[in-house]
Amino acid sequence: MKVLVLAPQPFYQERGTPIAVKLAVEALSRQLPVIDGNPGEIELFVYNEGADVIIPGVKIRRAKIPRILWGVRPGISCKKLLCDCFLFMQVLLLIIRSRHQQYNVIHAVEESVFFAWTIKKLFGIPYVYDMDSSLAMQITERWWWCRPLLKLFEFFERMAVRGSIAVAPVCDALQVIAHRHGSSATVILRDVSLLPTEKTSDTCSTRESLYDPRISEAHTIVLYVGNLESYQGIDLLIESFAIAQKKYAEARLIIVGGTAHHIRAYQEKTKHLGCDDAVLFLGPRPVDILGQLLQSADIVTSPRIQGNNTPMKVYSYLHSGTALIATDLPTHRQVLDETVAILAAPSIEAFAGGLSQLLGDPILRQRLGKQAREVAQKLYTVDAFERQIGALYTAVFQGISTAANKNQRLCSNL
C-alpha cells in the first residue's frame, strides 16, 4: 500500500500536532506490512519549516514556502492558511507526476482534508480524514466575525467527512461529530503518552537542575507544559495560582513552553498580580526530559478553556503519576474523571479552590497520581496507539479492496 500523509505543519517541532504526526507515521510504517503483507510505501508532505528528522520507512517531502511565512504558531491563522496554499499547489503537482505509480490512499491531517477531497474528485484517490479538531469550531472560536458562518463551515466539514474512506478522530467528542456528519467508518486515533512505559529513575537530576536554582525540595511545584496560546487558559491558571499561593506560600508555578513574546506578556501579568517571585517561565524544553519534569512536580495542570479535543499533554500527565488538575469541560471530561484528577470549573474562584485542595493534601495528590498512572498504562501508551493505527488501516485496506472488487465485477459485466 502506497500512502501519502499530508500534514500542514512545521515539521519537525516538539509540539502537539507535529509530535502526533511523527508518532502516526512511525506506527504506520510498522503496521502496513502486517496489514497487506507487502512493504508499505509512506511519504509525508509537510511545510519546509522545522528540523530535519529521519523516520525509518518514511520519505519526507517539504513544500517550498517563502521564509517570510515561517513561524507558524499552533492553531488556525492567516499565515497558516497562506502556507496551506503553497502546500496544496505542490501536492497537486506531486499527484500529477505520480499518476503512473499512484498513491493508494491519502492520510489527510486537519485542514489538508480539503486538499484530499479535491484530489479524490479529480483523480479518484480515497482519503482518510485525521480529525484533530472540529475545523468549523476552531475557525469560529479563533475569529469572532466568522461565527455567523458557522453553518457554512459545518457544511464543508460534513462534506469532508462524507467523502472519506474513514475518519480518525482523536477523541470521543470528535467521534460524535464524525458520526453526526455521516462518517462511513470511524476509528478513534487517540493521542497517547510520550513517556516511557517505566518511570524514569534518573536520580542525578535535582529540582534545581531540572527547573531553576531557586527551586528546592521545600517547594510544592505546580507545573504546566505546552504552548501559551489564549485557548490554553494560561490567564486562568496564573490568576488562580495567585490566589492559592497567598495561603500556600511554598507553592511555585512553573510554566514550560511558549514563545518569547508570550512569556514577556505573562511575566508582566505576574508582576501586576504580585506573584512574579512564585511563577517561573522556563521556555521550551526537550521532549526527552518531559518525564523527569512531570515526575519531579507535585501537581500538573491543564487549564484549557476552548476546544473539544483533549490536549495531548493530558496523556503524559496521567502517565507521569503526578496529581492533575484540569478545567471541568468536555475537552477533559471525555478522558478524565474525579478518580484520576481534580476537575474544576473554568472560573478563577473554582480553579483556585481546586489548586488549594491539592496544595494542602499530599495524600490526595498521591492517590490521584497512582490511579492516573494505572489508567494510562492500560489505555494511553504507544502500544495502544499502534493497535489503533492497525485497526484504522485494516478498515482502510478492506474498504479499498471492496471497492476494487466491485469495479472488477462491474467491468466483467460490461
mmCIF file of C-alpha atoms in Angstrom:
data_model
loop_
_atom_site.group_PDB
_atom_site.id
_atom_site.type_symbol
_atom_site.label_atom_id
_atom_site.label_comp_id
_atom_site.label_asym_id
_atom_site.label_seq_id
_atom_site.Cartn_x
_atom_site.Cartn_y
_atom_site.Cartn_z
ATOM 1 C CA MET A 1 0.000 0.000 0.000
ATOM 2 C CA LYS A 2 1.323 3.395 -1.012
ATOM 3 C CA VAL A 3 0.249 6.143 1.404
ATOM 4 C CA LEU A 4 0.682 9.910 1.130
ATOM 5 C CA VAL A 5 0.397 11.646 4.505
ATOM 6 C CA LEU A 6 -0.472 15.352 4.296
ATOM 7 C CA ALA A 7 0.416 17.298 7.440
ATOM 8 C CA PRO A 8 0.128 21.097 7.096
ATOM 9 C CA GLN A 9 2.568 21.746 9.918
ATOM 10 C CA PRO A 10 6.151 22.859 10.545
ATOM 11 C CA PHE A 11 7.972 19.549 10.836
ATOM 12 C CA TYR A 12 9.650 18.607 12.990
ATOM 13 C CA GLN A 13 8.884 20.732 16.050
ATOM 14 C CA GLU A 14 8.310 19.459 19.568
ATOM 15 C CA ARG A 15 4.695 20.495 19.962
ATOM 16 C CA GLY A 16 1.288 18.819 19.785
ATOM 17 C CA THR A 17 0.362 18.056 16.168
ATOM 18 C CA PRO A 18 3.896 17.532 14.770
ATOM 19 C CA ILE A 19 4.592 15.090 17.606
ATOM 20 C CA ALA A 20 1.321 13.263 16.881
ATOM 21 C CA VAL A 21 2.130 13.134 13.150
ATOM 22 C CA LYS A 22 5.567 11.662 13.851
ATOM 23 C CA LEU A 23 4.027 9.008 16.107
ATOM 24 C CA ALA A 24 1.434 8.194 13.447
ATOM 25 C CA VAL A 25 3.855 7.709 10.546
ATOM 26 C CA GLU A 26 6.244 5.690 12.719
ATOM 27 C CA ALA A 27 3.409 3.384 13.756
ATOM 28 C CA LEU A 28 2.044 3.207 10.218
ATOM 29 C CA SER A 29 5.434 2.172 8.803
ATOM 30 C CA ARG A 30 5.428 -0.765 11.206
ATOM 31 C CA GLN A 31 1.784 -1.728 10.700
ATOM 32 C CA LEU A 32 1.371 -1.592 6.903
ATOM 33 C CA PRO A 33 3.461 -4.720 6.147
ATOM 34 C CA VAL A 34 1.370 -6.644 8.687
ATOM 35 C CA ILE A 35 -1.936 -5.473 7.198
ATOM 36 C CA ASP A 36 -1.474 -6.241 3.490
ATOM 37 C CA GLY A 37 1.605 -8.470 3.525
ATOM 38 C CA ASN A 38 3.711 -6.095 1.423
ATOM 39 C CA PRO A 39 6.277 -3.451 2.390
ATOM 40 C CA GLY A 40 4.407 -0.209 2.762
ATOM 41 C CA GLU A 41 5.447 2.984 0.974
ATOM 42 C CA ILE A 42 4.835 6.106 3.056
ATOM 43 C CA GLU A 43 5.526 9.679 2.014
ATOM 44 C CA LEU A 44 4.995 12.590 4.381
ATOM 45 C CA PHE A 45 4.358 16.046 2.888
ATOM 46 C CA VAL A 46 4.901 18.957 5.315
ATOM 47 C CA TYR A 47 5.992 22.604 5.451
ATOM 48 C CA ASN A 48 9.687 23.305 4.915
ATOM 49 C CA GLU A 49 9.898 24.934 8.356
ATOM 50 C CA GLY A 50 11.209 22.651 11.096
ATOM 51 C CA ALA A 51 14.105 20.368 11.970
ATOM 52 C CA ASP A 52 15.173 17.502 9.722
ATOM 53 C CA VAL A 53 14.425 14.066 11.157
ATOM 54 C CA ILE A 54 14.890 10.532 9.864
ATOM 55 C CA ILE A 55 11.906 8.186 10.201
ATOM 56 C CA PRO A 56 12.591 4.599 9.043
ATOM 57 C CA GLY A 57 10.338 3.626 6.147
ATOM 58 C CA VAL A 58 9.087 7.181 5.586
ATOM 59 C CA LYS A 59 10.104 9.612 2.830
ATOM 60 C CA ILE A 60 9.672 13.239 3.902
ATOM 61 C CA ARG A 61 8.747 15.826 1.278
ATOM 62 C CA ARG A 62 8.760 19.532 2.051
ATOM 63 C CA ALA A 63 6.663 22.207 0.390
ATOM 64 C CA LYS A 64 8.638 25.237 -0.749
ATOM 65 C CA ILE A 65 7.182 28.039 1.352
ATOM 66 C CA PRO A 66 8.739 31.542 1.492
ATOM 67 C CA ARG A 67 10.740 32.118 4.649
ATOM 68 C CA ILE A 68 8.686 35.244 5.341
ATOM 69 C CA LEU A 69 5.792 32.905 6.203
ATOM 70 C CA TRP A 70 7.801 30.844 8.689
ATOM 71 C CA GLY A 71 6.961 30.996 12.375
ATOM 72 C CA VAL A 72 3.563 29.298 12.106
ATOM 73 C CA ARG A 73 2.034 29.031 15.575
ATOM 74 C CA PRO A 74 -0.335 26.330 16.845
ATOM 75 C CA GLY A 75 -3.944 26.669 15.752
ATOM 76 C CA ILE A 76 -5.511 28.356 12.751
ATOM 77 C CA SER A 77 -4.081 31.657 11.483
ATOM 78 C CA CYS A 78 -3.876 33.725 8.302
ATOM 79 C CA LYS A 79 -0.188 32.825 7.999
ATOM 80 C CA LYS A 80 -1.011 29.123 8.222
ATOM 81 C CA LEU A 81 -3.690 29.423 5.531
ATOM 82 C CA LEU A 82 -1.188 31.112 3.220
ATOM 83 C CA CYS A 83 1.278 28.270 3.824
ATOM 84 C CA ASP A 84 -1.534 25.839 3.007
ATOM 85 C CA CYS A 85 -1.977 27.452 -0.418
ATOM 86 C CA PHE A 86 1.670 26.722 -1.268
ATOM 87 C CA LEU A 87 1.382 23.191 0.112
ATOM 88 C CA PHE A 88 -1.798 22.456 -1.853
ATOM 89 C CA MET A 89 -0.359 23.523 -5.212
ATOM 90 C CA GLN A 90 2.743 21.401 -4.685
ATOM 91 C CA VAL A 91 0.694 18.395 -3.590
ATOM 92 C CA LEU A 92 -1.333 18.666 -6.807
ATOM 93 C CA LEU A 93 1.882 18.695 -8.845
ATOM 94 C CA LEU A 94 3.117 15.624 -6.979
ATOM 95 C CA ILE A 95 -0.130 13.748 -7.681
ATOM 96 C CA ILE A 96 0.069 14.593 -11.389
ATOM 97 C CA ARG A 97 3.706 13.494 -11.625
ATOM 98 C CA SER A 98 2.932 10.249 -9.756
ATOM 99 C CA ARG A 99 -0.024 9.263 -11.974
ATOM 100 C CA HIS A 100 1.736 6.159 -13.334
ATOM 101 C CA GLN A 101 2.561 4.897 -9.814
ATOM 102 C CA GLN A 102 -0.282 6.481 -7.939
ATOM 103 C CA TYR A 103 -0.926 6.511 -4.200
ATOM 104 C CA ASN A 104 -3.498 4.027 -2.865
ATOM 105 C CA VAL A 105 -4.693 6.368 -0.146
ATOM 106 C CA ILE A 106 -4.095 9.861 1.240
ATOM 107 C CA HIS A 107 -3.929 10.355 5.007
ATOM 108 C CA ALA A 108 -5.047 13.965 5.497
ATOM 109 C CA VAL A 109 -4.337 15.746 8.787
ATOM 110 C CA GLU A 110 -6.500 18.699 9.855
ATOM 111 C CA GLU A 111 -7.400 21.146 7.053
ATOM 112 C CA SER A 112 -5.464 19.182 4.412
ATOM 113 C CA VAL A 113 -8.620 17.057 4.229
ATOM 114 C CA PHE A 114 -9.915 19.644 1.741
ATOM 115 C CA PHE A 115 -6.837 19.032 -0.423
ATOM 116 C CA ALA A 116 -7.604 15.322 -0.261
ATOM 117 C CA TRP A 117 -11.304 15.868 -1.057
ATOM 118 C CA THR A 118 -10.332 17.823 -4.195
ATOM 119 C CA ILE A 119 -7.779 15.197 -5.237
ATOM 120 C CA LYS A 120 -10.368 12.456 -4.827
ATOM 121 C CA LYS A 121 -12.755 14.331 -7.123
ATOM 122 C CA LEU A 122 -10.036 14.883 -9.720
ATOM 123 C CA PHE A 123 -8.063 11.622 -9.534
ATOM 124 C CA GLY A 124 -10.232 9.162 -7.589
ATOM 125 C CA ILE A 125 -7.743 8.584 -4.750
ATOM 126 C CA PRO A 126 -9.519 7.731 -1.452
ATOM 127 C CA TYR A 127 -8.540 9.531 1.717
ATOM 128 C CA VAL A 128 -8.514 9.137 5.497
ATOM 129 C CA TYR A 129 -9.539 12.203 7.492
ATOM 130 C CA ASP A 130 -7.241 12.517 10.515
ATOM 131 C CA MET A 131 -9.572 14.734 12.567
ATOM 132 C CA ASP A 132 -7.542 16.537 15.219
ATOM 133 C CA SER A 133 -10.253 19.140 15.847
ATOM 134 C CA SER A 134 -13.534 20.447 14.526
ATOM 135 C CA LEU A 135 -12.385 22.938 11.903
ATOM 136 C CA ALA A 136 -15.749 24.706 11.983
ATOM 137 C CA MET A 137 -15.449 25.222 15.738
ATOM 138 C CA GLN A 138 -11.765 26.154 15.573
ATOM 139 C CA ILE A 139 -12.351 28.910 12.998
ATOM 140 C CA THR A 140 -15.353 30.432 14.766
ATOM 141 C CA GLU A 141 -13.578 30.376 18.124
ATOM 142 C CA ARG A 142 -10.454 31.949 16.627
ATOM 143 C CA TRP A 143 -12.243 34.700 14.675
ATOM 144 C CA TRP A 144 -15.453 36.013 16.229
ATOM 145 C CA TRP A 145 -16.531 37.637 12.972
ATOM 146 C CA CYS A 146 -16.779 34.169 11.381
ATOM 147 C CA ARG A 147 -19.456 32.986 13.832
ATOM 148 C CA PRO A 148 -22.400 33.880 11.539
ATOM 149 C CA LEU A 149 -20.808 31.476 9.007
ATOM 150 C CA LEU A 150 -20.744 28.501 11.384
ATOM 151 C CA LYS A 151 -23.408 26.569 9.429
ATOM 152 C CA LEU A 152 -21.454 27.053 6.210
ATOM 153 C CA PHE A 153 -18.240 25.786 7.812
ATOM 154 C CA GLU A 154 -20.132 22.798 9.229
ATOM 155 C CA PHE A 155 -21.411 22.052 5.722
ATOM 156 C CA PHE A 156 -17.849 21.890 4.385
ATOM 157 C CA GLU A 157 -16.753 19.793 7.375
ATOM 158 C CA ARG A 158 -19.645 17.373 6.720
ATOM 159 C CA MET A 159 -18.671 17.206 3.045
ATOM 160 C CA ALA A 160 -15.084 16.298 4.001
ATOM 161 C CA VAL A 161 -16.249 13.590 6.422
ATOM 162 C CA ARG A 162 -18.690 12.001 3.984
ATOM 163 C CA GLY A 163 -16.126 11.937 1.198
ATOM 164 C CA SER A 164 -13.580 9.993 3.255
ATOM 165 C CA ILE A 165 -12.999 6.256 3.284
ATOM 166 C CA ALA A 166 -12.502 6.531 7.069
ATOM 167 C CA VAL A 167 -12.337 9.196 9.764
ATOM 168 C CA ALA A 168 -9.748 9.056 12.554
ATOM 169 C CA PRO A 169 -10.876 11.450 15.319
ATOM 170 C CA VAL A 170 -8.501 11.952 18.247
ATOM 171 C CA CYS A 171 -11.193 11.889 20.927
ATOM 172 C CA ASP A 172 -14.774 10.923 21.757
ATOM 173 C CA ALA A 173 -16.242 14.379 21.133
ATOM 174 C CA LEU A 174 -14.860 14.404 17.588
ATOM 175 C CA GLN A 175 -16.130 10.862 17.048
ATOM 176 C CA VAL A 176 -19.633 12.138 17.820
ATOM 177 C CA ILE A 177 -19.185 14.922 15.250
ATOM 178 C CA ALA A 178 -17.884 12.446 12.649
ATOM 179 C CA HIS A 179 -20.905 10.179 13.174
ATOM 180 C CA ARG A 180 -23.268 13.143 13.014
ATOM 181 C CA HIS A 181 -21.707 14.182 9.702
ATOM 182 C CA GLY A 182 -22.214 10.686 8.256
ATOM 183 C CA SER A 183 -18.795 9.016 8.505
ATOM 184 C CA SER A 184 -18.767 5.636 6.744
ATOM 185 C CA ALA A 185 -16.053 4.244 9.056
ATOM 186 C CA THR A 186 -14.714 5.786 12.250
ATOM 187 C CA VAL A 187 -11.714 4.612 14.284
ATOM 188 C CA ILE A 188 -10.533 6.765 17.197
ATOM 189 C CA LEU A 189 -6.832 7.512 16.871
ATOM 190 C CA ARG A 190 -6.380 8.798 20.385
ATOM 191 C CA ASP A 191 -3.234 10.663 21.387
ATOM 192 C CA VAL A 192 -1.031 8.846 23.870
ATOM 193 C CA SER A 193 1.605 9.478 26.491
ATOM 194 C CA LEU A 194 5.069 10.459 25.322
ATOM 195 C CA LEU A 195 6.678 8.965 28.426
ATOM 196 C CA PRO A 196 8.467 5.595 28.523
ATOM 197 C CA THR A 197 6.470 2.661 29.867
ATOM 198 C CA GLU A 198 8.532 2.516 33.041
ATOM 199 C CA LYS A 199 9.015 5.518 35.303
ATOM 200 C CA THR A 200 12.317 7.332 34.876
ATOM 201 C CA SER A 201 14.823 6.508 37.572
ATOM 202 C CA ASP A 202 17.282 9.339 36.993
ATOM 203 C CA THR A 203 18.498 10.171 40.481
ATOM 204 C CA CYS A 204 21.149 12.587 39.242
ATOM 205 C CA SER A 205 18.694 15.307 38.207
ATOM 206 C CA THR A 206 17.639 17.528 41.081
ATOM 207 C CA ARG A 207 14.831 20.032 41.049
ATOM 208 C CA GLU A 208 17.388 22.805 40.892
ATOM 209 C CA SER A 209 18.975 21.338 37.743
ATOM 210 C CA LEU A 210 15.668 20.461 36.104
ATOM 211 C CA TYR A 211 13.823 23.686 36.800
ATOM 212 C CA ASP A 212 15.763 26.564 38.304
ATOM 213 C CA PRO A 213 18.325 27.145 41.096
ATOM 214 C CA ARG A 214 15.613 28.971 43.043
ATOM 215 C CA ILE A 215 13.525 25.781 43.286
ATOM 216 C CA SER A 216 14.164 23.351 46.134
ATOM 217 C CA GLU A 217 12.607 20.273 47.721
ATOM 218 C CA ALA A 218 10.813 22.556 50.173
ATOM 219 C CA HIS A 219 8.622 23.958 47.405
ATOM 220 C CA THR A 220 5.350 22.472 46.179
ATOM 221 C CA ILE A 221 5.553 22.629 42.400
ATOM 222 C CA VAL A 222 2.573 23.266 40.141
ATOM 223 C CA LEU A 223 3.670 22.551 36.557
ATOM 224 C CA TYR A 224 2.215 23.469 33.172
ATOM 225 C CA VAL A 225 3.761 22.199 29.922
ATOM 226 C CA GLY A 226 2.664 23.399 26.490
ATOM 227 C CA ASN A 227 2.186 26.421 24.290
ATOM 228 C CA LEU A 228 0.857 29.672 25.718
ATOM 229 C CA GLU A 229 -1.889 30.420 23.201
ATOM 230 C CA SER A 230 -5.023 32.006 24.676
ATOM 231 C CA TYR A 231 -7.169 28.860 24.333
ATOM 232 C CA GLN A 232 -4.863 27.067 26.785
ATOM 233 C CA GLY A 233 -6.214 29.148 29.690
ATOM 234 C CA ILE A 234 -2.893 30.499 30.953
ATOM 235 C CA ASP A 235 -4.604 33.654 32.237
ATOM 236 C CA LEU A 236 -6.956 31.470 34.262
ATOM 237 C CA LEU A 237 -4.038 29.432 35.619
ATOM 238 C CA ILE A 238 -1.937 32.417 36.694
ATOM 239 C CA GLU A 239 -4.817 34.326 38.285
ATOM 240 C CA SER A 240 -5.985 31.201 40.143
ATOM 241 C CA PHE A 241 -2.465 30.420 41.332
ATOM 242 C CA ALA A 242 -2.021 33.993 42.601
ATOM 243 C CA ILE A 243 -4.978 33.404 44.926
ATOM 244 C CA ALA A 244 -3.930 29.922 46.083
ATOM 245 C CA GLN A 245 -0.330 30.968 46.684
ATOM 246 C CA LYS A 246 -1.401 33.523 49.281
ATOM 247 C CA LYS A 247 -2.402 30.607 51.521
ATOM 248 C CA TYR A 248 0.382 28.230 50.456
ATOM 249 C CA ALA A 249 3.480 30.411 50.331
ATOM 250 C CA GLU A 250 5.762 27.465 49.494
ATOM 251 C CA ALA A 251 3.891 26.871 46.199
ATOM 252 C CA ARG A 252 5.666 27.614 42.926
ATOM 253 C CA LEU A 253 4.108 27.680 39.456
ATOM 254 C CA ILE A 254 6.488 26.580 36.708
ATOM 255 C CA ILE A 255 5.473 27.103 33.087
ATOM 256 C CA VAL A 256 7.372 25.204 30.394
ATOM 257 C CA GLY A 257 6.938 26.216 26.741
ATOM 258 C CA GLY A 258 5.792 29.284 24.858
ATOM 259 C CA THR A 259 7.327 31.924 22.633
ATOM 260 C CA ALA A 260 9.397 34.842 23.933
ATOM 261 C CA HIS A 261 6.502 37.192 23.117
ATOM 262 C CA HIS A 262 4.005 35.189 25.180
ATOM 263 C CA ILE A 263 6.439 34.757 28.068
ATOM 264 C CA ARG A 264 7.088 38.503 28.308
ATOM 265 C CA ALA A 265 3.354 39.239 28.308
ATOM 266 C CA TYR A 266 2.635 36.734 31.081
ATOM 267 C CA GLN A 267 5.622 37.857 33.134
ATOM 268 C CA GLU A 268 4.078 41.327 33.137
ATOM 269 C CA LYS A 269 0.818 39.796 34.297
ATOM 270 C CA THR A 270 2.502 38.052 37.249
ATOM 271 C CA LYS A 271 4.121 41.353 38.276
ATOM 272 C CA HIS A 272 0.737 43.044 38.161
ATOM 273 C CA LEU A 273 -0.737 40.270 40.344
ATOM 274 C CA GLY A 274 2.198 40.378 42.771
ATOM 275 C CA CYS A 275 3.175 36.721 42.316
ATOM 276 C CA ASP A 276 6.172 37.120 39.997
ATOM 277 C CA ASP A 277 8.552 35.669 42.615
ATOM 278 C CA ALA A 278 6.484 32.463 42.701
ATOM 279 C CA VAL A 279 5.977 31.973 38.939
ATOM 280 C CA LEU A 280 8.841 30.823 36.719
ATOM 281 C CA PHE A 281 8.810 30.680 32.920
ATOM 282 C CA LEU A 282 11.345 28.200 31.580
ATOM 283 C CA GLY A 283 10.550 28.430 27.866
ATOM 284 C CA PRO A 284 10.678 25.314 25.649
ATOM 285 C CA ARG A 285 12.366 22.165 26.926
ATOM 286 C CA PRO A 286 13.237 18.950 25.021
ATOM 287 C CA VAL A 287 10.623 16.193 24.977
ATOM 288 C CA ASP A 288 13.379 13.838 26.156
ATOM 289 C CA ILE A 289 13.208 15.299 29.671
ATOM 290 C CA LEU A 290 9.415 15.566 29.798
ATOM 291 C CA GLY A 291 9.138 12.541 32.089
ATOM 292 C CA GLN A 292 11.630 13.962 34.582
ATOM 293 C CA LEU A 293 9.868 17.329 34.597
ATOM 294 C CA LEU A 294 6.438 15.838 35.214
ATOM 295 C CA GLN A 295 7.535 13.296 37.802
ATOM 296 C CA SER A 296 9.516 15.900 39.780
ATOM 297 C CA ALA A 297 6.451 18.122 40.112
ATOM 298 C CA ASP A 298 3.767 17.799 42.799
ATOM 299 C CA ILE A 299 0.860 18.937 40.622
ATOM 300 C CA VAL A 300 0.390 19.165 36.849
ATOM 301 C CA THR A 301 -2.291 21.290 35.289
ATOM 302 C CA SER A 302 -4.340 21.667 32.100
ATOM 303 C CA PRO A 303 -6.384 24.889 32.308
ATOM 304 C CA ARG A 304 -7.671 24.810 28.700
ATOM 305 C CA ILE A 305 -10.792 26.913 28.141
ATOM 306 C CA GLN A 306 -11.590 26.304 24.451
ATOM 307 C CA GLY A 307 -11.824 23.402 22.014
ATOM 308 C CA ASN A 308 -13.286 19.911 22.191
ATOM 309 C CA ASN A 309 -10.187 17.803 21.534
ATOM 310 C CA THR A 310 -8.314 16.555 24.592
ATOM 311 C CA PRO A 311 -4.876 18.237 24.942
ATOM 312 C CA MET A 312 -2.113 15.795 24.087
ATOM 313 C CA LYS A 313 -0.267 16.746 27.273
ATOM 314 C CA VAL A 314 -3.026 15.177 29.400
ATOM 315 C CA TYR A 315 -1.977 11.641 28.451
ATOM 316 C CA SER A 316 1.616 12.232 29.569
ATOM 317 C CA TYR A 317 0.316 13.963 32.698
ATOM 318 C CA LEU A 318 -1.697 10.853 33.601
ATOM 319 C CA HIS A 319 1.188 8.529 32.798
ATOM 320 C CA SER A 320 3.601 10.501 34.989
ATOM 321 C CA GLY A 321 1.718 9.556 38.148
ATOM 322 C CA THR A 322 1.612 13.197 39.265
ATOM 323 C CA ALA A 323 -1.637 14.683 40.597
ATOM 324 C CA LEU A 324 -3.579 16.562 37.929
ATOM 325 C CA ILE A 325 -5.996 19.489 37.985
ATOM 326 C CA ALA A 326 -7.905 20.411 34.819
ATOM 327 C CA THR A 327 -10.869 22.522 33.808
ATOM 328 C CA ASP A 328 -14.207 20.729 34.039
ATOM 329 C CA LEU A 329 -15.041 20.932 30.339
ATOM 330 C CA PRO A 330 -15.804 18.312 27.634
ATOM 331 C CA THR A 331 -12.238 18.685 26.314
ATOM 332 C CA HIS A 332 -11.106 16.977 29.553
ATOM 333 C CA ARG A 333 -14.228 15.088 30.691
ATOM 334 C CA GLN A 334 -14.035 12.636 27.777
ATOM 335 C CA VAL A 335 -10.779 11.288 29.271
ATOM 336 C CA LEU A 336 -10.733 12.411 32.914
ATOM 337 C CA ASP A 337 -12.995 11.923 35.899
ATOM 338 C CA GLU A 338 -12.756 12.514 39.645
ATOM 339 C CA THR A 339 -10.894 9.233 40.225
ATOM 340 C CA VAL A 340 -7.801 10.482 38.381
ATOM 341 C CA ALA A 341 -7.934 14.296 38.596
ATOM 342 C CA ILE A 342 -9.414 17.358 40.240
ATOM 343 C CA LEU A 343 -11.842 18.854 37.741
ATOM 344 C CA ALA A 344 -12.633 22.496 38.470
ATOM 345 C CA ALA A 345 -15.000 24.867 36.710
ATOM 346 C CA PRO A 346 -13.204 27.299 34.359
ATOM 347 C CA SER A 347 -13.545 30.238 36.735
ATOM 348 C CA ILE A 348 -10.803 31.858 38.799
ATOM 349 C CA GLU A 349 -12.502 31.084 42.120
ATOM 350 C CA ALA A 350 -13.195 27.422 41.298
ATOM 351 C CA PHE A 351 -9.771 26.733 39.814
ATOM 352 C CA ALA A 352 -8.047 28.447 42.743
ATOM 353 C CA GLY A 353 -10.126 26.258 45.067
ATOM 354 C CA GLY A 354 -9.026 23.096 43.249
ATOM 355 C CA LEU A 355 -5.383 24.151 43.381
ATOM 356 C CA SER A 356 -5.689 24.902 47.098
ATOM 357 C CA GLN A 357 -7.238 21.492 47.695
ATOM 358 C CA LEU A 358 -4.275 19.746 46.071
ATOM 359 C CA LEU A 359 -1.652 22.017 47.617
ATOM 360 C CA GLY A 360 -2.977 21.255 51.085
ATOM 361 C CA ASP A 361 -3.472 17.494 50.753
ATOM 362 C CA PRO A 362 -0.391 15.353 49.900
ATOM 363 C CA ILE A 363 -2.362 12.138 50.456
ATOM 364 C CA LEU A 364 -4.945 13.172 47.862
ATOM 365 C CA ARG A 365 -2.154 14.014 45.427
ATOM 366 C CA GLN A 366 -0.609 10.592 45.911
ATOM 367 C CA ARG A 367 -3.918 8.765 45.437
ATOM 368 C CA LEU A 368 -4.901 10.628 42.287
ATOM 369 C CA GLY A 369 -1.438 10.206 40.767
ATOM 370 C CA LYS A 370 -1.362 6.464 41.394
ATOM 371 C CA GLN A 371 -4.805 5.904 39.877
ATOM 372 C CA ALA A 372 -3.999 8.116 36.900
ATOM 373 C CA ARG A 373 -0.852 6.157 36.091
ATOM 374 C CA GLU A 374 -2.710 2.840 36.237
ATOM 375 C CA VAL A 375 -5.284 4.110 33.746
ATOM 376 C CA ALA A 376 -2.612 5.496 31.406
ATOM 377 C CA GLN A 377 -0.644 2.238 31.413
ATOM 378 C CA LYS A 378 -3.734 0.385 30.200
ATOM 379 C CA LEU A 379 -5.088 2.843 27.634
ATOM 380 C CA TYR A 380 -2.674 5.584 26.616
ATOM 381 C CA THR A 381 0.696 4.091 25.701
ATOM 382 C CA VAL A 382 2.461 3.821 22.329
ATOM 383 C CA ASP A 383 1.429 0.146 22.160
ATOM 384 C CA ALA A 384 -2.214 1.210 22.388
ATOM 385 C CA PHE A 385 -1.621 3.781 19.649
ATOM 386 C CA GLU A 386 -0.140 1.117 17.359
ATOM 387 C CA ARG A 387 -3.231 -1.028 17.848
ATOM 388 C CA GLN A 388 -5.406 1.950 16.881
ATOM 389 C CA ILE A 389 -3.365 2.600 13.722
ATOM 390 C CA GLY A 390 -3.591 -1.089 12.862
ATOM 391 C CA ALA A 391 -7.381 -1.105 13.282
ATOM 392 C CA LEU A 392 -7.733 2.070 11.192
ATOM 393 C CA TYR A 393 -5.681 0.818 8.251
ATOM 394 C CA THR A 394 -7.206 -2.640 8.369
ATOM 395 C CA ALA A 395 -10.547 -0.895 7.786
ATOM 396 C CA VAL A 396 -8.983 1.262 5.053
ATOM 397 C CA PHE A 397 -7.411 -1.755 3.315
ATOM 398 C CA GLN A 398 -10.706 -3.632 3.416
ATOM 399 C CA GLY A 399 -12.528 -0.608 2.028
ATOM 400 C CA ILE A 400 -10.056 -0.256 -0.854
ATOM 401 C CA SER A 401 -10.218 -3.998 -1.593
ATOM 402 C CA THR A 402 -14.030 -3.985 -1.566
ATOM 403 C CA ALA A 403 -14.129 -1.024 -3.949
ATOM 404 C CA ALA A 404 -11.611 -2.722 -6.284
ATOM 405 C CA ASN A 405 -13.659 -5.946 -6.336
ATOM 406 C CA LYS A 406 -16.828 -4.018 -7.175
ATOM 407 C CA ASN A 407 -15.063 -2.315 -10.066
ATOM 408 C CA GLN A 408 -13.790 -5.659 -11.372
ATOM 409 C CA ARG A 409 -17.286 -7.169 -11.262
ATOM 410 C CA LEU A 410 -18.708 -4.097 -12.954
ATOM 411 C CA CYS A 411 -16.115 -4.287 -15.737
ATOM 412 C CA SER A 412 -16.722 -8.019 -16.253
ATOM 413 C CA ASN A 413 -20.437 -7.387 -16.676
ATOM 414 C CA LEU A 414 -19.916 -4.795 -19.393
#
